[in-house]
PDB file of C-alpha atoms in Angstrom:
ATOM      1  CA  VAL A 297      73.406  26.111 -32.628  1.00 91.00           C
ATOM      2  CA  GLN A 298      75.096  28.036 -29.854  1.00 96.00           C
ATOM      3  CA  LEU A 299      75.831  26.578 -26.456  1.00 97.00           C
ATOM      4  CA  GLN A 300      76.027  28.816 -23.402  1.00 97.00           C
ATOM      5  CA  ALA A 301      77.625  27.328 -20.309  1.00 97.00           C
ATOM      6  CA  SER A 302      77.176  28.816 -16.861  1.00 97.00           C
ATOM      7  CA  GLY A 303      77.343  27.978 -13.188  1.00 98.00           C
ATOM      8  CA  GLY A 304      81.060  27.856 -12.537  1.00 97.00           C
ATOM      9  CA  GLY A 305      82.628  29.603  -9.597  1.00 97.00           C
ATOM     10  CA  LEU A 306      84.579  29.257  -6.397  1.00 98.00           C
ATOM     11  CA  VAL A 307      83.575  26.553  -3.951  1.00 98.00           C
ATOM     12  CA  GLN A 308      85.165  24.965  -0.906  1.00 98.00           C
ATOM     13  CA  ALA A 309      86.352  21.400  -1.008  1.00 98.00           C
ATOM     14  CA  GLY A 310      83.452  19.094  -0.282  1.00 98.00           C
ATOM     15  CA  GLY A 311      80.980  21.552  -1.703  1.00 98.00           C
ATOM     16  CA  SER A 312      78.689  21.403  -4.707  1.00 98.00           C
ATOM     17  CA  LEU A 313      78.049  23.287  -7.909  1.00 98.00           C
ATOM     18  CA  ARG A 314      75.616  22.828 -10.762  1.00 98.00           C
ATOM     19  CA  LEU A 315      76.675  23.714 -14.261  1.00 98.00           C
ATOM     20  CA  SER A 316      74.159  24.475 -16.973  1.00 98.00           C
ATOM     21  CA  CYS A 317      74.530  24.556 -20.731  1.00 98.00           C
ATOM     22  CA  ALA A 318      71.699  26.068 -22.717  1.00 97.00           C
ATOM     23  CA  ALA A 319      71.400  25.522 -26.449  1.00 97.00           C
ATOM     24  CA  SER A 320      69.888  27.873 -28.946  1.00 95.00           C
ATOM     25  CA  GLY A 321      67.885  26.644 -31.909  1.00 87.00           C
ATOM     26  CA  SER A 322      65.491  23.748 -32.123  1.00 89.00           C
ATOM     27  CA  ILE A 323      67.665  20.677 -32.552  1.00 93.00           C
ATOM     28  CA  PHE A 324      68.630  20.031 -28.938  1.00 95.00           C
ATOM     29  CA  SER A 325      66.701  16.769 -28.835  1.00 94.00           C
ATOM     30  CA  PHE A 326      68.936  15.502 -31.663  1.00 94.00           C
ATOM     31  CA  LEU A 327      72.131  16.265 -29.775  1.00 96.00           C
ATOM     32  CA  SER A 328      74.116  13.966 -27.580  1.00 98.00           C
ATOM     33  CA  MET A 329      75.540  16.240 -24.910  1.00 98.00           C
ATOM     34  CA  GLY A 330      78.726  16.075 -22.934  1.00 98.00           C
ATOM     35  CA  TRP A 331      80.727  17.921 -20.347  1.00 98.00           C
ATOM     36  CA  TYR A 332      84.476  18.127 -20.713  1.00 98.00           C
ATOM     37  CA  ARG A 333      87.075  19.844 -18.603  1.00 98.00           C
ATOM     38  CA  ARG A 334      90.615  21.147 -18.974  1.00 98.00           C
ATOM     39  CA  PRO A 335      92.545  21.143 -15.697  1.00 97.00           C
ATOM     40  CA  PRO A 336      95.451  23.600 -15.429  1.00 95.00           C
ATOM     41  CA  GLY A 337      98.362  22.409 -17.540  1.00 96.00           C
ATOM     42  CA  LYS A 338      96.530  19.334 -18.759  1.00 97.00           C
ATOM     43  CA  GLN A 339      94.589  18.237 -21.797  1.00 97.00           C
ATOM     44  CA  ARG A 340      90.859  18.410 -22.075  1.00 97.00           C
ATOM     45  CA  GLU A 341      89.092  15.296 -20.831  1.00 98.00           C
ATOM     46  CA  LEU A 342      85.618  13.879 -20.889  1.00 98.00           C
ATOM     47  CA  VAL A 343      83.696  14.253 -17.652  1.00 98.00           C
ATOM     48  CA  ALA A 344      80.285  12.875 -18.573  1.00 98.00           C
ATOM     49  CA  ASN A 345      77.945  12.546 -21.489  1.00 98.00           C
ATOM     50  CA  ILE A 346      74.306  11.788 -22.101  1.00 98.00           C
ATOM     51  CA  ASN A 347      72.814  10.638 -25.351  1.00 97.00           C
ATOM     52  CA  THR A 348      69.451  11.517 -26.827  1.00 96.00           C
ATOM     53  CA  GLY A 349      67.852   8.551 -25.098  1.00 96.00           C
ATOM     54  CA  GLY A 350      69.148   9.589 -21.692  1.00 97.00           C
ATOM     55  CA  THR A 351      71.918   7.010 -21.357  1.00 98.00           C
ATOM     56  CA  THR A 352      74.798   8.429 -19.362  1.00 98.00           C
ATOM     57  CA  ASN A 353      78.500   7.781 -19.142  1.00 98.00           C
ATOM     58  CA  TYR A 354      81.013   9.097 -16.610  1.00 98.00           C
ATOM     59  CA  ALA A 355      84.732   9.344 -16.193  1.00 98.00           C
ATOM     60  CA  ASP A 356      85.904   7.085 -13.382  1.00 98.00           C
ATOM     61  CA  SER A 357      87.178  10.084 -11.447  1.00 98.00           C
ATOM     62  CA  VAL A 358      83.683  11.570 -11.083  1.00 98.00           C
ATOM     63  CA  LYS A 359      81.490   8.488 -10.769  1.00 98.00           C
ATOM     64  CA  GLY A 360      79.282   8.698  -7.734  1.00 98.00           C
ATOM     65  CA  ARG A 361      79.925  12.428  -7.333  1.00 98.00           C
ATOM     66  CA  PHE A 362      78.716  14.026 -10.572  1.00 98.00           C
ATOM     67  CA  THR A 363      75.375  13.634 -12.309  1.00 98.00           C
ATOM     68  CA  ILE A 364      74.612  14.692 -15.857  1.00 98.00           C
ATOM     69  CA  SER A 365      71.026  15.295 -16.902  1.00 98.00           C
ATOM     70  CA  ARG A 366      69.141  16.971 -19.675  1.00 98.00           C
ATOM     71  CA  ASP A 367      65.870  18.827 -20.065  1.00 97.00           C
ATOM     72  CA  ASN A 368      64.847  18.770 -23.708  1.00 96.00           C
ATOM     73  CA  ALA A 369      61.968  21.175 -23.077  1.00 96.00           C
ATOM     74  CA  LYS A 370      64.489  23.760 -21.882  1.00 97.00           C
ATOM     75  CA  SER A 371      67.230  22.741 -24.331  1.00 97.00           C
ATOM     76  CA  THR A 372      69.585  22.512 -21.408  1.00 98.00           C
ATOM     77  CA  VAL A 373      72.049  19.996 -20.052  1.00 98.00           C
ATOM     78  CA  TYR A 374      73.180  20.055 -16.444  1.00 98.00           C
ATOM     79  CA  LEU A 375      76.119  18.777 -14.485  1.00 98.00           C
ATOM     80  CA  GLN A 376      75.509  18.425 -10.766  1.00 98.00           C
ATOM     81  CA  MET A 377      78.878  18.234  -9.039  1.00 98.00           C
ATOM     82  CA  ASN A 378      79.072  17.100  -5.434  1.00 98.00           C
ATOM     83  CA  SER A 379      81.967  16.376  -3.084  1.00 98.00           C
ATOM     84  CA  LEU A 380      84.247  18.613  -5.090  1.00 98.00           C
ATOM     85  CA  ASN A 381      87.976  18.356  -4.530  1.00 97.00           C
ATOM     86  CA  SER A 382      91.087  20.047  -5.835  1.00 96.00           C
ATOM     87  CA  GLU A 383      91.344  17.635  -8.743  1.00 97.00           C
ATOM     88  CA  ASP A 384      88.095  19.064 -10.086  1.00 98.00           C
ATOM     89  CA  ASN A 385      89.701  22.457 -10.653  1.00 98.00           C
ATOM     90  CA  ALA A 386      89.291  23.117 -14.358  1.00 98.00           C
ATOM     91  CA  VAL A 387      87.571  25.010 -17.094  1.00 98.00           C
ATOM     92  CA  TYR A 388      84.441  23.062 -17.948  1.00 98.00           C
ATOM     93  CA  TYR A 389      83.028  22.950 -21.464  1.00 98.00           C
ATOM     94  CA  CYS A 390      79.825  21.556 -22.854  1.00 98.00           C
ATOM     95  CA  LYS A 391      79.618  19.901 -26.218  1.00 98.00           C
ATOM     96  CA  GLY A 392      76.761  18.798 -28.393  1.00 98.00           C
ATOM     97  CA  LYS A 393      76.996  16.270 -31.199  1.00 97.00           C
ATOM     98  CA  HIS A 394      74.235  15.723 -33.718  1.00 96.00           C
ATOM     99  CA  ARG A 395      73.202  12.098 -33.635  1.00 93.00           C
ATOM    100  CA  ILE A 396      72.679  11.918 -37.410  1.00 93.00           C
ATOM    101  CA  TYR A 397      75.149  14.340 -38.970  1.00 93.00           C
ATOM    102  CA  SER A 398      77.839  14.135 -36.250  1.00 93.00           C
ATOM    103  CA  THR A 399      78.244  17.907 -36.318  1.00 96.00           C
ATOM    104  CA  GLU A 400      79.833  19.095 -33.093  1.00 97.00           C
ATOM    105  CA  TYR A 401      79.096  22.268 -31.178  1.00 97.00           C
ATOM    106  CA  TRP A 402      81.103  23.634 -28.277  1.00 97.00           C
ATOM    107  CA  GLY A 403      80.170  26.105 -25.627  1.00 96.00           C
ATOM    108  CA  GLN A 404      82.505  28.573 -24.042  1.00 94.00           C
ATOM    109  CA  GLY A 405      84.166  27.381 -20.870  1.00 94.00           C
ATOM    110  CA  THR A 406      83.113  28.042 -17.337  1.00 98.00           C
ATOM    111  CA  LEU A 407      85.744  28.019 -14.598  1.00 98.00           C
ATOM    112  CA  VAL A 408      85.396  25.868 -11.509  1.00 98.00           C
ATOM    113  CA  THR A 409      87.774  26.583  -8.660  1.00 98.00           C
ATOM    114  CA  VAL A 410      87.817  24.389  -5.582  1.00 98.00           C
ATOM    115  CA  SER A 411      89.526  25.824  -2.538  1.00 96.00           C
ATOM    116  CA  SER A 412      91.003  23.549   0.097  1.00 87.00           C
TER     117      SER A 412
END
């Protein structure tokens, strides 16, 4: 399984971006998916995840602003990011974890830059 993240870029504070992560192969429906980010000089942190049943979980810092969703038919997970601020500056990564075998897959990062 390969994960391909896209959608990062430069946005003004208060703006929005939507990240996408497309998975190759045919096991996407067995993967719990998550978005993580690594702010400059900091450790990687969980942003949001969604399990195979569609249950979501968010970091407190993004609740009410970010929405994670998945489209199993397209083997893609999305992260809609609204009301972006400088604290959202980071490289964003998607991760998939097989619900049975616990195998983890990581996508390459996509950079989000929020200008004030």
